[in-house]
Coordinates of C-alpha atoms and ligand atoms in Angstrom, one line a residue:
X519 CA -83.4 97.1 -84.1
X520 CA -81.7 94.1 -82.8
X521 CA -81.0 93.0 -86.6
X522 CA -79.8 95.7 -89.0
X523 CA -80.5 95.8 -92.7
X524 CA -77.1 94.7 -93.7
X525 CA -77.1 91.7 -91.0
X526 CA -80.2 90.7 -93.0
X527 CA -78.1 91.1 -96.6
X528 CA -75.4 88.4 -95.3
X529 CA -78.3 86.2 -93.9
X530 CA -79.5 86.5 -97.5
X531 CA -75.8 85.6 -99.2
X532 CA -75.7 82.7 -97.2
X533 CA -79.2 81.8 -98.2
X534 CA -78.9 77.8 -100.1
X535 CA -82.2 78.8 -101.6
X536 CA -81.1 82.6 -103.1
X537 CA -81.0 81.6 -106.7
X538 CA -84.7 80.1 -106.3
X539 CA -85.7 84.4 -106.5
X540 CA -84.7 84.6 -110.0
X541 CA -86.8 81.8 -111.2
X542 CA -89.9 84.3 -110.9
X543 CA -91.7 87.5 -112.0
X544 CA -91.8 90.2 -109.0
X545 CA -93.0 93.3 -109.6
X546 CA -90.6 96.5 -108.6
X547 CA -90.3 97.8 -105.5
X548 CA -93.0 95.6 -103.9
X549 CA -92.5 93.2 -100.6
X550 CA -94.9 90.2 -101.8
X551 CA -95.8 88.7 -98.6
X552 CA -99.4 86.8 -100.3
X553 CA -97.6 83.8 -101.3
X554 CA -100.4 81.8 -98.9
X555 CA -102.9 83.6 -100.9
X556 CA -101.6 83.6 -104.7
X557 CA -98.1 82.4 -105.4
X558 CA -95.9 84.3 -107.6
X559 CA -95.3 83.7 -111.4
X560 CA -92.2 81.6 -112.2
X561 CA -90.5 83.1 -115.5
X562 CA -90.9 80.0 -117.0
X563 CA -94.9 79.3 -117.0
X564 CA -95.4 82.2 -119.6
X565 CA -93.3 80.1 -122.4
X566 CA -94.9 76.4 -121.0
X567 CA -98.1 77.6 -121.6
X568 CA -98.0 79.3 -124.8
X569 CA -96.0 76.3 -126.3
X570 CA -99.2 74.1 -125.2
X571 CA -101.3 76.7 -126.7
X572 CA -99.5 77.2 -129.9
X573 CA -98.2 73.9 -130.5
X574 CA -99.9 71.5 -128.6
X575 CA -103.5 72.8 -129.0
X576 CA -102.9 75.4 -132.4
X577 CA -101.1 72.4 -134.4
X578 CA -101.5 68.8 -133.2
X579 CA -105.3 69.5 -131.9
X580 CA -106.4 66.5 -130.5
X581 CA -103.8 64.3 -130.9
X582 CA -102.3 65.5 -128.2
X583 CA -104.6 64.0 -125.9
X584 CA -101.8 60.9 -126.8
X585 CA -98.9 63.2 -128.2
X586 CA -98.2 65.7 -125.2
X587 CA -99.9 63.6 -122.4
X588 CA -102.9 65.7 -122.1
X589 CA -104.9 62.6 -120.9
X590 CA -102.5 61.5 -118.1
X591 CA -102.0 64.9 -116.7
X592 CA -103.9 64.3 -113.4
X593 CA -101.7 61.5 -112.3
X594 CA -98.5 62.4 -113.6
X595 CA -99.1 66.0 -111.9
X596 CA -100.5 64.5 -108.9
X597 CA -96.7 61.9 -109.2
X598 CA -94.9 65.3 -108.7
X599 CA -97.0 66.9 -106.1
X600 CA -96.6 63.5 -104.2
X601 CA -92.8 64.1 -102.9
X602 CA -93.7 67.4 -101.6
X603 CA -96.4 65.8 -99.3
X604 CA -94.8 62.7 -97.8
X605 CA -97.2 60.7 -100.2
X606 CA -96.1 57.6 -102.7
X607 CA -96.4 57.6 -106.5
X608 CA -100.0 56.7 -107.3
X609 CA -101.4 58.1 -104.4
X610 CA -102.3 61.7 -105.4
X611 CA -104.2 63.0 -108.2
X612 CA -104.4 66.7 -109.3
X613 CA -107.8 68.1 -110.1
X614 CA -110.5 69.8 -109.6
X615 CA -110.7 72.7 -106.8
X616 CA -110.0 72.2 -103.5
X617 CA -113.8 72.3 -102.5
X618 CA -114.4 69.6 -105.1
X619 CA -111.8 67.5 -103.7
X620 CA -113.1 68.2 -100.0
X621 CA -116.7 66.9 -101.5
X622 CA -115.3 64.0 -102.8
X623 CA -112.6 63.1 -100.1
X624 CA -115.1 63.3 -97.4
X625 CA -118.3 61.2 -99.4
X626 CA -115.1 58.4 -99.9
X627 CA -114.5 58.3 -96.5
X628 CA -117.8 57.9 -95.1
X629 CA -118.9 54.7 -96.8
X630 CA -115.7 53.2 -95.4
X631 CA -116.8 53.4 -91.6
X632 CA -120.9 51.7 -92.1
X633 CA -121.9 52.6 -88.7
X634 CA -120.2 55.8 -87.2
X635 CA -122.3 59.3 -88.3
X636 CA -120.4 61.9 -86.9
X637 CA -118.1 64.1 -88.8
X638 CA -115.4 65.8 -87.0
X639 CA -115.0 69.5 -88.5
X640 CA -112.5 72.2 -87.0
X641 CA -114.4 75.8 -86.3
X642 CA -111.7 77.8 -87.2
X643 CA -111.3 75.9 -90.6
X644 CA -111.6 77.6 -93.6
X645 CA -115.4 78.2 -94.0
X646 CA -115.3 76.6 -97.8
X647 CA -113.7 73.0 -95.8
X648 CA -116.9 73.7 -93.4
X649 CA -119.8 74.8 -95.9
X650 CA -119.0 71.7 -98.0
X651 CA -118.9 68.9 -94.8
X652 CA -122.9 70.7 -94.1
X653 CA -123.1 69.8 -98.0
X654 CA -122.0 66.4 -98.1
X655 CA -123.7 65.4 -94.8
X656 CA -127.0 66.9 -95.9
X657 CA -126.9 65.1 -99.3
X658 CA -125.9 61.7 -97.3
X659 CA -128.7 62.3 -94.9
X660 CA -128.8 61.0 -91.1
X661 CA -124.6 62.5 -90.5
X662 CA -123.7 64.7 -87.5
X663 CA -121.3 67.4 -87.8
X664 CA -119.4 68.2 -84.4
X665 CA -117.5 71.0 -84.0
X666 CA -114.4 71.3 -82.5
X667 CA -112.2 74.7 -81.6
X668 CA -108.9 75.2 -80.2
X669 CA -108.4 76.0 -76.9
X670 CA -105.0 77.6 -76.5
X671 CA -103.8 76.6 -79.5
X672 CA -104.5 72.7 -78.7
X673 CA -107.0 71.4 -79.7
X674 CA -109.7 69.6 -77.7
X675 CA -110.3 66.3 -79.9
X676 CA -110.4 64.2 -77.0
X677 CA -114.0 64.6 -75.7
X678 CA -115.1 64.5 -79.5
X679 CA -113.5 61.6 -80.1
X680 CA -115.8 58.9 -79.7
X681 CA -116.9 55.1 -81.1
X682 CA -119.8 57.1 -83.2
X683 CA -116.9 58.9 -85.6
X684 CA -116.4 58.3 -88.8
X685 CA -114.0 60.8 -89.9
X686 CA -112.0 64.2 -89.0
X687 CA -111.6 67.0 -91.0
X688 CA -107.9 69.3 -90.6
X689 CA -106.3 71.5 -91.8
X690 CA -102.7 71.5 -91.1
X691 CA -101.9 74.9 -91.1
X692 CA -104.5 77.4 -90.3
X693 CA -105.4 80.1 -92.6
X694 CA -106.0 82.7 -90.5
X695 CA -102.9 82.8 -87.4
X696 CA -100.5 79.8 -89.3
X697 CA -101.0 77.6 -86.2
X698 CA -99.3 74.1 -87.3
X699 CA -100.6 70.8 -86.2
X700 CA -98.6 68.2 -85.6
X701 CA -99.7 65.9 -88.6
X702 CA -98.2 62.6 -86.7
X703 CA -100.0 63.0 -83.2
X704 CA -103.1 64.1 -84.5
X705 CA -103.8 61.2 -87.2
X706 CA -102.9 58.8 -84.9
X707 CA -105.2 59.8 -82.1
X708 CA -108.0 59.6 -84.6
X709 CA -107.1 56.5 -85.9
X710 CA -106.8 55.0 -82.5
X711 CA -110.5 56.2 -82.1
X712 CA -110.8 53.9 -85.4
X713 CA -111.6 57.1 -87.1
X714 CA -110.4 58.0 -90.2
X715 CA -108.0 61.4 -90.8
X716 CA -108.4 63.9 -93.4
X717 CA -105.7 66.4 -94.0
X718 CA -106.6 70.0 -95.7
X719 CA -102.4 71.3 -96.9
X720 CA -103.4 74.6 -98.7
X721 CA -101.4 76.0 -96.3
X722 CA -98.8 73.3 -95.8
X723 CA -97.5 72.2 -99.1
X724 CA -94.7 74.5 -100.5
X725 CA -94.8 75.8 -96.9
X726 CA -93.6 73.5 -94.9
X727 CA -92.4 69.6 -95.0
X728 CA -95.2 67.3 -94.8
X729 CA -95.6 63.7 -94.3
X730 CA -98.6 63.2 -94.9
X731 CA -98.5 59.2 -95.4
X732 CA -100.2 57.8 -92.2
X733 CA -103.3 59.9 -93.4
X734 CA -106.3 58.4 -94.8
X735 CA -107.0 60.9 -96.9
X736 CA -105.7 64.5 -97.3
X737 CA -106.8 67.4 -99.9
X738 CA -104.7 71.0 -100.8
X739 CA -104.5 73.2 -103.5
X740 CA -101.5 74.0 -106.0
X741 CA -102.3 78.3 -106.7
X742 CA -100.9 79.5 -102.6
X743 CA -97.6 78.0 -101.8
X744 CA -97.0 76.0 -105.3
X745 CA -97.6 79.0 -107.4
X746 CA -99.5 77.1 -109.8
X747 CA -101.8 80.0 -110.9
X748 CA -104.8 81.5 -110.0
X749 CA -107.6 78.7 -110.3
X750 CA -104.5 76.1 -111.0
X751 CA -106.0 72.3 -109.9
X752 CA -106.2 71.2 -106.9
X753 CA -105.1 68.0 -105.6
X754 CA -106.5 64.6 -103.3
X755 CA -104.6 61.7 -101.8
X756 CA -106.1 58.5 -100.9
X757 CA -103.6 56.6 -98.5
X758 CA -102.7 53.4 -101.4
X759 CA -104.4 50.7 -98.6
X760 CA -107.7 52.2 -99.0
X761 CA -107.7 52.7 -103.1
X762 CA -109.4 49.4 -103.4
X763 CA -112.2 50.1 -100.7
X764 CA -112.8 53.8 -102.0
X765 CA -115.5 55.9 -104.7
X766 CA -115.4 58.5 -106.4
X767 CA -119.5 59.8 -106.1
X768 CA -118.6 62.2 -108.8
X769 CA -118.0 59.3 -111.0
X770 CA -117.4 60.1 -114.5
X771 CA -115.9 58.7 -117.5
X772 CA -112.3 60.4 -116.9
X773 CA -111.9 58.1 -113.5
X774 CA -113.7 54.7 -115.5
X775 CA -111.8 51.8 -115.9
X776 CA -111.8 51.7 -119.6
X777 CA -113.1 55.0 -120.8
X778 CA -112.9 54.6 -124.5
X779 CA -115.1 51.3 -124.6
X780 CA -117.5 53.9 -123.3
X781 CA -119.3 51.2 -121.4
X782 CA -122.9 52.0 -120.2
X783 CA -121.9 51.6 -116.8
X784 CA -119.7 52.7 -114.0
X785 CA -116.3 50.9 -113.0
X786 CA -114.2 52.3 -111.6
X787 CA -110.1 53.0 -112.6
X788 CA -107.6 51.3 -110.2
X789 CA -106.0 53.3 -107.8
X790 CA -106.1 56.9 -107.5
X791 CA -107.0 57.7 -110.8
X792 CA -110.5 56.7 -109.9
X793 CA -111.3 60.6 -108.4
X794 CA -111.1 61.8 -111.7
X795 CA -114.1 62.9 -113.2
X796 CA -114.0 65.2 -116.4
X797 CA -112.0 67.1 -118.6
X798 CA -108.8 68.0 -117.4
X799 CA -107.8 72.1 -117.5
X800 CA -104.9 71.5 -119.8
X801 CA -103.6 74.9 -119.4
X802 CA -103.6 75.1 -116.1
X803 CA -101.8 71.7 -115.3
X804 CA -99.0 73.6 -117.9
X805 CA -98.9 76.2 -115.8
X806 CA -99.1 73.9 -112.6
X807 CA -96.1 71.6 -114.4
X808 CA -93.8 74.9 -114.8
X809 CA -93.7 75.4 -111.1
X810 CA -93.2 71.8 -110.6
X811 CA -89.8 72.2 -112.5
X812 CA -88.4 74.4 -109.5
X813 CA -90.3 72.6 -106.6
X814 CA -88.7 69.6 -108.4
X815 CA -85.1 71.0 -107.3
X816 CA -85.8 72.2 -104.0
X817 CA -84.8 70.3 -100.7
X818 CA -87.3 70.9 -98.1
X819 CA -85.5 71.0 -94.8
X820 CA -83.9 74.4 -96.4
X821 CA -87.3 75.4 -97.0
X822 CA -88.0 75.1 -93.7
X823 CA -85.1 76.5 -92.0
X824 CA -85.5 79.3 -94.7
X825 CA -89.1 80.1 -93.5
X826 CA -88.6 79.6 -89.7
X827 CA -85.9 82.5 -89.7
X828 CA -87.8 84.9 -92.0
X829 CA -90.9 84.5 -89.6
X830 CA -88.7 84.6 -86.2
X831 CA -87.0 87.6 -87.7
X832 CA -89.9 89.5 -89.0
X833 CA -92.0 88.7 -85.4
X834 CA -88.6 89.6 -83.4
X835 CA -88.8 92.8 -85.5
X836 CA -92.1 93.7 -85.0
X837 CA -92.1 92.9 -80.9
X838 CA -89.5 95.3 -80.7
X839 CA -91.3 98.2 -82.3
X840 CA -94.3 97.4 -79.9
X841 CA -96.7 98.8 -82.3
X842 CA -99.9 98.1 -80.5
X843 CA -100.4 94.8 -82.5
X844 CA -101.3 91.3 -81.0
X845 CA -99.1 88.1 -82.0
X846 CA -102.2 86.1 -83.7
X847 CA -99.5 83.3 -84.7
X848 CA -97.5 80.7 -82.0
X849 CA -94.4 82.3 -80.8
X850 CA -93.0 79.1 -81.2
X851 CA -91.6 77.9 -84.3
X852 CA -92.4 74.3 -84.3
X853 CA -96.6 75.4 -84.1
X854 CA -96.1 77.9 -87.0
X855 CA -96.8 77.2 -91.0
X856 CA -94.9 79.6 -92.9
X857 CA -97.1 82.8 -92.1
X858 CA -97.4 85.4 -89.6
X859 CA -100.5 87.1 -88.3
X860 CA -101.1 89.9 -85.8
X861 CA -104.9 91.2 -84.8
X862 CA -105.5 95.1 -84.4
X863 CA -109.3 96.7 -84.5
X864 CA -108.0 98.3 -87.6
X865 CA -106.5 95.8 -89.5
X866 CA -107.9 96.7 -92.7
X867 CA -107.4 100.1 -93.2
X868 CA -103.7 99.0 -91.6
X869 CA -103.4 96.5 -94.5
X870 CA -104.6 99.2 -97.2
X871 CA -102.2 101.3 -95.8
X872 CA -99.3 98.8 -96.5
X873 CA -99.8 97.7 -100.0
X874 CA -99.9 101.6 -100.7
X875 CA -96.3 101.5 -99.7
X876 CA -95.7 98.3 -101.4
X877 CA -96.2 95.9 -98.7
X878 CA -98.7 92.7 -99.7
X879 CA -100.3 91.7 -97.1
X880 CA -104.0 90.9 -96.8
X881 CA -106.8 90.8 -94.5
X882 CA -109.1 88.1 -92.6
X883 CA -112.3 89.3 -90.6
X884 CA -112.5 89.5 -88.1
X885 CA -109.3 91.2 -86.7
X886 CA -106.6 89.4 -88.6
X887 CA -103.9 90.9 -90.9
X888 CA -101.3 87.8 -92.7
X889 CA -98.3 88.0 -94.0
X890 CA -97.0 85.2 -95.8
X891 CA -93.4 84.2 -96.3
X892 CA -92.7 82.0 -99.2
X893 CA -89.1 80.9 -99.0
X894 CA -88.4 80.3 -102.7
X895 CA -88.9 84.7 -103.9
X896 CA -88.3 86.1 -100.4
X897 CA -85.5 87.5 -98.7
X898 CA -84.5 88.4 -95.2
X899 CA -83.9 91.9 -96.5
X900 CA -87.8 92.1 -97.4
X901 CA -88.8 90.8 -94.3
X902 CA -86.8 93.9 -92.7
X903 CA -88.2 96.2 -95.0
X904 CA -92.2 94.7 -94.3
X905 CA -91.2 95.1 -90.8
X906 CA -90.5 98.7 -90.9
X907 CA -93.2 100.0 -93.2
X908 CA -95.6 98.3 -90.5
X909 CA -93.8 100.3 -88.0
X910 CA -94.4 103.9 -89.7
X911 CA -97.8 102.6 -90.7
X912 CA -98.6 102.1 -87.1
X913 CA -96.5 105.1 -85.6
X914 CA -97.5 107.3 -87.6
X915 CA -101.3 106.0 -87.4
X916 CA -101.2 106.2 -91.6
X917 CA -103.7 103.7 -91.9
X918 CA -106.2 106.9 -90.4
X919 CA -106.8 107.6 -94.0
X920 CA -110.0 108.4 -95.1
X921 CA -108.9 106.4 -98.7
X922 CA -108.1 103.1 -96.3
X923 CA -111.2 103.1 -94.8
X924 CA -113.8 101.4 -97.7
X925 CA -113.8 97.8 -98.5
X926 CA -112.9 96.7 -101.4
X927 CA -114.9 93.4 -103.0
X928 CA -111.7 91.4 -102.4
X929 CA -110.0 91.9 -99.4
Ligands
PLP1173 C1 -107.3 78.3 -99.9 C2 -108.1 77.2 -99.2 C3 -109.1 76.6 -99.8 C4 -109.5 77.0 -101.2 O1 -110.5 76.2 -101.8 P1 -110.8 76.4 -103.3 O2 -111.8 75.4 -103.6 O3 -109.5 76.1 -104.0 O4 -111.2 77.8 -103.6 C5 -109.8 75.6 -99.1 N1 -109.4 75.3 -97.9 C6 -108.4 75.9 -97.2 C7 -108.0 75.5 -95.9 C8 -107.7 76.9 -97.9 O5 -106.7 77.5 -97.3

């Protein structure tokens, strides 16, 4: 190997970001590499959320709607997801699931071109992003959905682009090979169609540094990258020159102007707070709020240097063993998220085979295995170690295995 273990333990000392490892739960002798799928535990979440169970909920009750800021949770979350996305204060609100926020995002945006009906949707977008655009334009009535794909890893936009759209839906990163847009070229070729752009970061924030504020609008969720916790809220931005044009079609009393003069009609809260709808999941914004404490401390460009060497490393690694795999992710660095992703026929019984041997990866039809590398828990070392359990796993054709061979209802 070009890299030996040991080269790999001094890229590790010099890591600025090695402390960030003990802030979480791993368990033994496993390589995590599903940070784009479910982020780790941080230590501290357990205690947050049992003080808000035990003290916030178990003594004060209600009061702590007022007491503990139950009732602004959804902006002052959103405040602190804000830096991590290039977006101001007041311009994010964290909600909902992503799907939601997709729903309402995209039936905000429409209203604001009268006149265009075509929706711009990506192919290879995550089919949730896709199945709720069909939604919203079916409910809306009389709106065309055009497809788009990649071609080469560019995408062709230009011949969809036309005086007839009203909006394009992205997502940054793409779930299934980590291909990166560049978030500055593409929103302004939309715009410049008088379009308007809307960002999907499930795969960006916590991944990678985003500026998201020439965006109209942009969506992501907190539970991949952010390590928020499974179901942990979501989040949408709405760029602050739109917030006075915008709805909310899911308008309920948590986004109202006045919610506790429970008025028998709609108006709607300024700014971004209008997207609210219901009851916040206190618990989960707890849990959310933990992680926030250590994204709170971490500078991004070390992130990012952090995560462009692990994924360099690991596909350097892997070329070298030429194990019959195909890059599925851009060779180059500046078109990559924070995730690697090969195709083989075999890929699930090949993924099967790894988390035997305690290597996390998962699995996305129809040929794609994913490894993610979240900067914050990983280390080079791991990425050496992922690297050569693939390489026995494939040598050795381990993945063969009658056990590796049955879907499981999760994959
Ligand atoms: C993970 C992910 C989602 C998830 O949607 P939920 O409503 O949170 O389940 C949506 N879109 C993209 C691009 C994703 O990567």
């Amino acid at each position: 190997m070009a890299i030996s273990r040991a080269d790999c333990q001094t890229l590790d000392e010099q890591d600025p970001l090695k402390d960030f490892r003990d802030e979480f739960t791993l368990p033994p002798d496993v390589v995590y590499l599903l940070g784009n799928s479910l982020g780790a535990l941080p230590r501290r979440t357990a205690a947050r959320v049992g003080h808000a169970v035990e003290s916030e909920w178990g003594r004060h009750l209600g009061a702590s709607w007022n007491t503990a800021g139950w009732w602004d949770l959804p902006q002052t979350t959103g405040d602190r997801i804000a830096p991590l996305i290039g977006a101001g204060p007041g311009e994010v609100l964290a909600g909902d699931s992503t799907s939601v926020n997709i729903f309402k995002a995209v039936t905000a945006a429409l209203p604001l071109r009268p006149g265009r009906r075509v929706i711009i949707s990506d192919l290879d977008n995550f089919p949730t992003d896709r199945y709720v655009v069909e939604g919203a334009a079916r409910a809306f009535g009389d709106y065309e959905i055009r497809d788009i794909g990649t071609v080469d890893g560019a995408l062709n936009l230009d011949e969809a682009l036309g005086d007839d759209v009203a909006m394009v839906l992205l997502s940054q990163v793409d779930y299934r090979t980590g291909a990166m847009h560049d978030i500055g070229a593409v929103t302004a070729q939309v715009q410049a169609a008088g379009a308007l752009m809307v960002w999907d970061l499930c795969h960006s924030a916590g991944a990678v540094p985003v500026d998201v504020s020439a965006a109209d609008l942009a969506i992501g969720c907190t539970y991949k990258y952010l390590n928020g916790g499974p179901g942990a809220p979501a989040y949408i931005y709405v760029a602050s020159r739109h917030h006075q044009d915008v709805r909310n079609v899911i308008s309920g009393w948590h986004g109202h102007a006045a919610p506790f003069d429970f008025e028998p009609h709609y108006r709607p809260a300024d700014g971004v707070r209008r997207f609210a709808s219901g009851s916040p999941p206190v618990l989960s914004y707890t849990a959310l709020n933990a992680s926030l404490d250590i994204w709170e401390r971490v500078d991004l460009r070390h992130l990012r240097a952090k995560s462009v060497s692990m994924t360099s490393l690991f596909i350097d690694l892997v070329d070298e063993m030429r194990p019959g795999l195909t890059l599925a992710s851009p060779r180059d660095a500046d078109r990559r998220g924070s995730q690697v992703s090969y195709r083989h026929s075999d890929g699930y019984p090949v993924v099967r085979a790894l988390v035997d041997r305690g290597v996390i990866g998962d699995y996305r039809e129809p040929d794609i295995i994913r490894f993610g590398f979240a900067p914050l828990y990983l280390r080079h070392v791991d990425v050496y170690d992922a690297a050569t359990t693939l390489a026995e796993v494939l040598s050795k054709e381990l993945w063969r295995d009658e056990q590796y061979q049955r879907r499981l209802t999760v994959t």
